[in-house]
Coordinates of C-alpha atoms in Angstrom, one line a residue:
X153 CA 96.4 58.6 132.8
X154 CA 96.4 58.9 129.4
X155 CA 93.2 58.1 127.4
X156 CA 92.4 54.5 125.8
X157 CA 94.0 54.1 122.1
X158 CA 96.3 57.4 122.7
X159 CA 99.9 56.4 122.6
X160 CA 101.0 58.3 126.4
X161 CA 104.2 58.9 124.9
X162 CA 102.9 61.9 122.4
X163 CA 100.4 63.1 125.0
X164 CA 101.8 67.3 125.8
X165 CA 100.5 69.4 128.5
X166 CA 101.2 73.0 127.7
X167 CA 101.7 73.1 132.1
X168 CA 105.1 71.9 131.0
X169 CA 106.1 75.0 129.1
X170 CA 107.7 78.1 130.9
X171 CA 105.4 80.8 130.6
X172 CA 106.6 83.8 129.2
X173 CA 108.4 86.8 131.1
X174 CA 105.7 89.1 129.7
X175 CA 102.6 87.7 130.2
X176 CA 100.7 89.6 127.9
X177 CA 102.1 88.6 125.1
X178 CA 99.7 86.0 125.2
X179 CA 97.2 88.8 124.8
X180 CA 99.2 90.6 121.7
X181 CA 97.3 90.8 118.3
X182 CA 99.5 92.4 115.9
X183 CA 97.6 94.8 113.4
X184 CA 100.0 95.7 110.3
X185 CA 98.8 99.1 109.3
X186 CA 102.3 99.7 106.8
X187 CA 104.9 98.0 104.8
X188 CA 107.0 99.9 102.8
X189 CA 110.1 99.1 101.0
X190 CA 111.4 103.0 100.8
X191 CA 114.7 103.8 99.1
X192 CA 116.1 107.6 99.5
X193 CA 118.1 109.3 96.2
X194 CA 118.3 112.7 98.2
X195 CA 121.4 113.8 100.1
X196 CA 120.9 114.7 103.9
X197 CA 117.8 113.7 104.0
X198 CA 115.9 114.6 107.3
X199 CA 112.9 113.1 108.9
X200 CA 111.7 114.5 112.1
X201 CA 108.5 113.6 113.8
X202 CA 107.2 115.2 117.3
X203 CA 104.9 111.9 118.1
X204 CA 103.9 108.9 116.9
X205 CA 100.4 107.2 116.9
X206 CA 101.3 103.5 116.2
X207 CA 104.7 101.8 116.3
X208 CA 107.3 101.6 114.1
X209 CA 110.5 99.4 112.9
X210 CA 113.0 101.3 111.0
X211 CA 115.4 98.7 109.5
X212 CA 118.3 100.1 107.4
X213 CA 118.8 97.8 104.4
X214 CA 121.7 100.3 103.6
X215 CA 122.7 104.0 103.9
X216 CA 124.4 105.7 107.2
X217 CA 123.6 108.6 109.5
X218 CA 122.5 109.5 113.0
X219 CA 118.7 108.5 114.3
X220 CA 117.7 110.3 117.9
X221 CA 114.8 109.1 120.1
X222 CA 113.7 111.2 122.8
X223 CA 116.8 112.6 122.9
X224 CA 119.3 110.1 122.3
X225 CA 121.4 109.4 119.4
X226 CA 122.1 106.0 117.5
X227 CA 124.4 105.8 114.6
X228 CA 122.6 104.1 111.3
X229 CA 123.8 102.1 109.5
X230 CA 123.1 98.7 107.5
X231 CA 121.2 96.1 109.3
X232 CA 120.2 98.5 112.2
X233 CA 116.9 98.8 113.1
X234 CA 115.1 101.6 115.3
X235 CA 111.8 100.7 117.1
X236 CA 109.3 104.2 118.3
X237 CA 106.2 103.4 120.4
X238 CA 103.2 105.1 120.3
X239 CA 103.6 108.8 121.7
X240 CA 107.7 108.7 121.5
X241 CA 109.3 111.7 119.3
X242 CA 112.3 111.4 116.7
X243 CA 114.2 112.0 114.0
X244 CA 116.7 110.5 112.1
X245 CA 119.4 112.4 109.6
X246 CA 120.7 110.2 106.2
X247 CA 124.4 111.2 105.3
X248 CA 124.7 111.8 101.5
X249 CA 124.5 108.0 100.8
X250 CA 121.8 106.9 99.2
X251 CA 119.9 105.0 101.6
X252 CA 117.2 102.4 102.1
X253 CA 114.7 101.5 104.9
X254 CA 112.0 98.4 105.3
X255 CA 109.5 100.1 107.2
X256 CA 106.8 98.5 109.0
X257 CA 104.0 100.4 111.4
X258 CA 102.1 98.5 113.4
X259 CA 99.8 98.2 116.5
X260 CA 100.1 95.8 118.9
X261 CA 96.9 95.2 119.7
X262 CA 94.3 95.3 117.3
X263 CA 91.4 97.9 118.4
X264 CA 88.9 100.1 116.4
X265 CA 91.1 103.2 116.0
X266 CA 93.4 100.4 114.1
X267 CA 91.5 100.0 111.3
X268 CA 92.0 104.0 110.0
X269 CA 94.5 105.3 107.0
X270 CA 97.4 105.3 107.9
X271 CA 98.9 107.9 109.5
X272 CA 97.0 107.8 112.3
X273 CA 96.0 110.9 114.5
X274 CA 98.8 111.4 116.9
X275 CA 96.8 111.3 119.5
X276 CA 96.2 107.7 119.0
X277 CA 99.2 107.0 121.4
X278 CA 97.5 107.3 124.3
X279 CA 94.8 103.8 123.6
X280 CA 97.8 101.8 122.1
X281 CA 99.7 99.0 124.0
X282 CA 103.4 99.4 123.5
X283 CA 105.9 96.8 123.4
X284 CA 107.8 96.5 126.7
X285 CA 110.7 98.4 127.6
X286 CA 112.8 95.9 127.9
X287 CA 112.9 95.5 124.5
X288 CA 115.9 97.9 123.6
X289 CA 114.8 100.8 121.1
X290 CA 117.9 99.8 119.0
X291 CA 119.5 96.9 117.7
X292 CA 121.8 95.5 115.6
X293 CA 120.7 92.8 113.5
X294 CA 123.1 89.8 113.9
X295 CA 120.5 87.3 111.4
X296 CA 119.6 90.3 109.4
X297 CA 118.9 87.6 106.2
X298 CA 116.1 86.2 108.2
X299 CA 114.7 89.4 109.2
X300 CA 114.8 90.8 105.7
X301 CA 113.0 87.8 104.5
X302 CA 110.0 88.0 107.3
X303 CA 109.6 91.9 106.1
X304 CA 109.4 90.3 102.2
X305 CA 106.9 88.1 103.6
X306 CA 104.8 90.8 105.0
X307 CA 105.4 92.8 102.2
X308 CA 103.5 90.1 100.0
X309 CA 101.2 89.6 102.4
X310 CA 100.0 93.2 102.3
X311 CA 97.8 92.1 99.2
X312 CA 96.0 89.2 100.8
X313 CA 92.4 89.9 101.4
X314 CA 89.8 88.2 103.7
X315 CA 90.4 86.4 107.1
X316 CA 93.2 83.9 105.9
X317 CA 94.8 87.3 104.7
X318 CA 94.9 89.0 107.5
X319 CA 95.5 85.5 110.2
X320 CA 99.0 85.2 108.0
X321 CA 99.6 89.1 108.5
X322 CA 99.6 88.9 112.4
X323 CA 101.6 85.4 112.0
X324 CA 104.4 87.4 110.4
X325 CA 104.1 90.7 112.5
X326 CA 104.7 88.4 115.5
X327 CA 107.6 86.5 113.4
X328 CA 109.5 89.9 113.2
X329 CA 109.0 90.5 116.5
X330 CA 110.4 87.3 117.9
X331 CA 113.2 87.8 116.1
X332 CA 113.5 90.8 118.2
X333 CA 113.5 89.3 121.1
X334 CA 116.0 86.5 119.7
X335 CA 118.4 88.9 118.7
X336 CA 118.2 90.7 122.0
X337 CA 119.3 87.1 123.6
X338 CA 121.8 86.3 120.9
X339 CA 124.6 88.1 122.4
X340 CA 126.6 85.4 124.0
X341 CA 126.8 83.5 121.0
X342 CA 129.1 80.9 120.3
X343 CA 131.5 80.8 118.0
X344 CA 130.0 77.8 116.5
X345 CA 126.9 79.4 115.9
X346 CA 128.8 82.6 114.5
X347 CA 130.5 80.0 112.2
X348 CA 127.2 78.4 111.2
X349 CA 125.7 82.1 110.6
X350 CA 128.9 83.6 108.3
X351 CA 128.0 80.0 106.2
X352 CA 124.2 80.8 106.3
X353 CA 125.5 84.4 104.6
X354 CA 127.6 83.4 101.9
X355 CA 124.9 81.1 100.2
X356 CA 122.5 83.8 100.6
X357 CA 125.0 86.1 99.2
X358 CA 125.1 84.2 96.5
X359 CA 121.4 83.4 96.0
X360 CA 121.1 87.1 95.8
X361 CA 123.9 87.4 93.2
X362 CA 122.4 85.2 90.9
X363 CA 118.6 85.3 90.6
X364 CA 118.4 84.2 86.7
X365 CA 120.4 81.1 87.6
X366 CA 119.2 77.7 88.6
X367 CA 121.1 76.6 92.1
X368 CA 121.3 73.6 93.6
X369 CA 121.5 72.7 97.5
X370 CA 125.1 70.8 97.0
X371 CA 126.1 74.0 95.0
X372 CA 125.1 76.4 98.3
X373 CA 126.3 73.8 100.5
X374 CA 129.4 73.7 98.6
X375 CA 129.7 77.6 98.5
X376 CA 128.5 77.8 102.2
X377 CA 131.6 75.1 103.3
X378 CA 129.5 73.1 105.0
X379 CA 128.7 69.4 104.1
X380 CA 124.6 69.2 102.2
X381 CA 123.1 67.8 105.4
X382 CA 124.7 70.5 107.8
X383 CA 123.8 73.2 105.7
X384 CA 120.0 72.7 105.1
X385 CA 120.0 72.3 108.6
X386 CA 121.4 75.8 109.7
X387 CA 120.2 76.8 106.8
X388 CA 116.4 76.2 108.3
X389 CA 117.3 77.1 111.6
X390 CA 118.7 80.6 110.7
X391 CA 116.6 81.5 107.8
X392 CA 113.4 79.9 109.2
X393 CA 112.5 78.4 106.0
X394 CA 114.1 75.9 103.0
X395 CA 116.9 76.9 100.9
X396 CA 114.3 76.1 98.0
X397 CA 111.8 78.2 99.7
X398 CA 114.3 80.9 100.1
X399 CA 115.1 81.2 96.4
X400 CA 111.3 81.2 95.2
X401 CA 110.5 83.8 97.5
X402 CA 113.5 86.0 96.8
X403 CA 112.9 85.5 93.0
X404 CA 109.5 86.4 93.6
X405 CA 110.4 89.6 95.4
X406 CA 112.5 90.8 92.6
X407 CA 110.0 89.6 90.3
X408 CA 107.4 92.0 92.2
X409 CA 109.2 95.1 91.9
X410 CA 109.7 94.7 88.0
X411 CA 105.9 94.0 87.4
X412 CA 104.9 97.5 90.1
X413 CA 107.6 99.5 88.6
X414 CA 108.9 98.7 85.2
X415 CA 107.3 97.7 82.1
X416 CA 109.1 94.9 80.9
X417 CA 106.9 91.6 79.6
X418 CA 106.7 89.3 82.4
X419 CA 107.7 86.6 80.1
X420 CA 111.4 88.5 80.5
X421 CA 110.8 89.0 83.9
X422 CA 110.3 85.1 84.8
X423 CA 113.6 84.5 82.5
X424 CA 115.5 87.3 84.5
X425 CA 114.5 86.0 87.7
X426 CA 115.3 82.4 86.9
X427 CA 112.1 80.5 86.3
X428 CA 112.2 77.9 83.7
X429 CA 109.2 79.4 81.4
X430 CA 106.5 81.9 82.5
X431 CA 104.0 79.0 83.1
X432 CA 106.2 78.2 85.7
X433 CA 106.7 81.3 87.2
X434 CA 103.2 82.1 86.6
X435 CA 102.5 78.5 89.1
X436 CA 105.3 80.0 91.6
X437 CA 104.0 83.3 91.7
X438 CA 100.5 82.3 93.0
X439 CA 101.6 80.1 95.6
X440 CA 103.5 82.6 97.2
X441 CA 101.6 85.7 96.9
X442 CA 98.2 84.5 96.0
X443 CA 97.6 86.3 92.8
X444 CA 99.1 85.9 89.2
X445 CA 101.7 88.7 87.8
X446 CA 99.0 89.7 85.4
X447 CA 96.8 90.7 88.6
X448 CA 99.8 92.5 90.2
X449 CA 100.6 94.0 87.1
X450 CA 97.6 95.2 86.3
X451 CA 96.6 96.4 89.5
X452 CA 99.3 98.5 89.4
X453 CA 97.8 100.5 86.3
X454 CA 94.9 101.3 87.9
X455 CA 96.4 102.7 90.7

């Protein structure tokens, strides 16, 4: 019986949810230890490593070759990603492409040896959880936009400091790993939902294509084929988040790379990247990543 002046019909008992296959994911606590945005110029590169102490998601943005994992071989190439527990050897070979890998290490549950530089001694391995096997080692990503934009996420993320900083960090570690799991279970889908996701991709296409311009839903809705309503709707379900959120984070993104890596004013950079003035970006900038693109900036001169 539900208590006096609660309305029953909003009253949930979590006894009505399935529990999980795994139960100890309810015990998980992501720790990110690395993000890394890497980008390869060298023919043939080669990367071999005997063992692992934390894991690791190799996701190829772009680039082609062959990636081996205790002995068996995957082919690379974009929107693949590779996932190595703790203690597993590999090695992956790039073809003379240039490449480029979002790379994330991470334990999966957070315990003292967690908190050391990264890399961790190898020998690590052997007090880590590991995900569970039946999560496959490879995978092709079939809603690669909305993985790319949880590693963004953490990517940001990375300069949060305090509790709230690091609560939002093991929000998105277990984000990308959901979408795992739901791209594991995606293979029956239908072909409306195929439909729905080819839409999804020629908006973001386009987002992508055009950061300096200012884009309206009924313009991406328009682009996408879909009618305005339909769109934001997928749009939200695939992507996770807003089309309007999508196009401040991915114009903050780009933004962040030109204040780390280039010197151009950051009143250029918010024109390039489509804000209306740099007060503006300036306001955008914060709410997303918590600091201004004068800290960023100048963080990056003293490092």
């Amino acid at each position: 019986m539900a208590q006096e002046g609660i309305n029953e019909s909003y009253v949930f008992d979590v006894s009505y949810r399935c529990p999980p296959l795994n139960k100890s994911v309810t015990t998980w606590s992501p720790f990110l230890r690395l993000a890394h945005d890497f980008r390869n110029t060298m023919p043939l590169w080669h990367y071999y490593k005997e063992c692992l102490g934390d894991h690791a998601l190799h996701y190829f943005y772009s680039g082609t070759g062959k990636y081996i994992i205790d002995g068996k071989s995957y082919p690379i190439a974009p929107r693949t990603v590779f996932l190595r527990r703790p203690g597993e050897n590999s090695e992956f070979k790039m073809d003379d492409v240039p490449g480029r890998m979002l790379n994330i290490h991470f334990d999966l549950v957070e315990i003292e040896s967690s908190l050391c530089l990264y890399p961790c001694p190898d020998e690590d391995y052997k007090l880590k959880e590991k995900l569970p096997p039946e999560l496959p080692v490879f995978q092709k990503i079939s809603n690669n936009q909305a993985y790319e934009q949880a590693f963004f996420d953490i990517l940001a993320a990375t300069w949060l400091q305090g509790e709230a900083g690091e609560c939002l960090r093991k929000s998105l570690m277990f984000r990308i790993i959901s979408l795992l799991y739901a791209n594991q279970e995606r293979g029956n889908k239908s072909e409306k939902l195929i439909s729905h996701q080819n839409a999804i991709n020629k908006a973001i296409r386009y987002i992508r294509s055009h950061p300096e311009k200012s884009i309206t839903v009924v313009e991406l809705a328009r682009i996408a084929g879909v009618s305005r309503a339909l769109f934001c709707r997928i749009f939200r379900h695939n992507v996770g988040m807003t089309p309007h959120r999508y196009i401040n984070n991915h114009r903050i993104s780009l933004a962040t790379t030109e204040l780390i890596y280039s010197d151009v004013p950051i009143k250029e950079i918010a024109q390039r990247c489509g804000f209306a003035d740099v007060y503006h970006f300036s306001r955008i900038f914060k709410q997303v990543t918590n600091r201004t693109p004068a800290q960023v900036r100048s963080r990056r001169k003293l490092s």
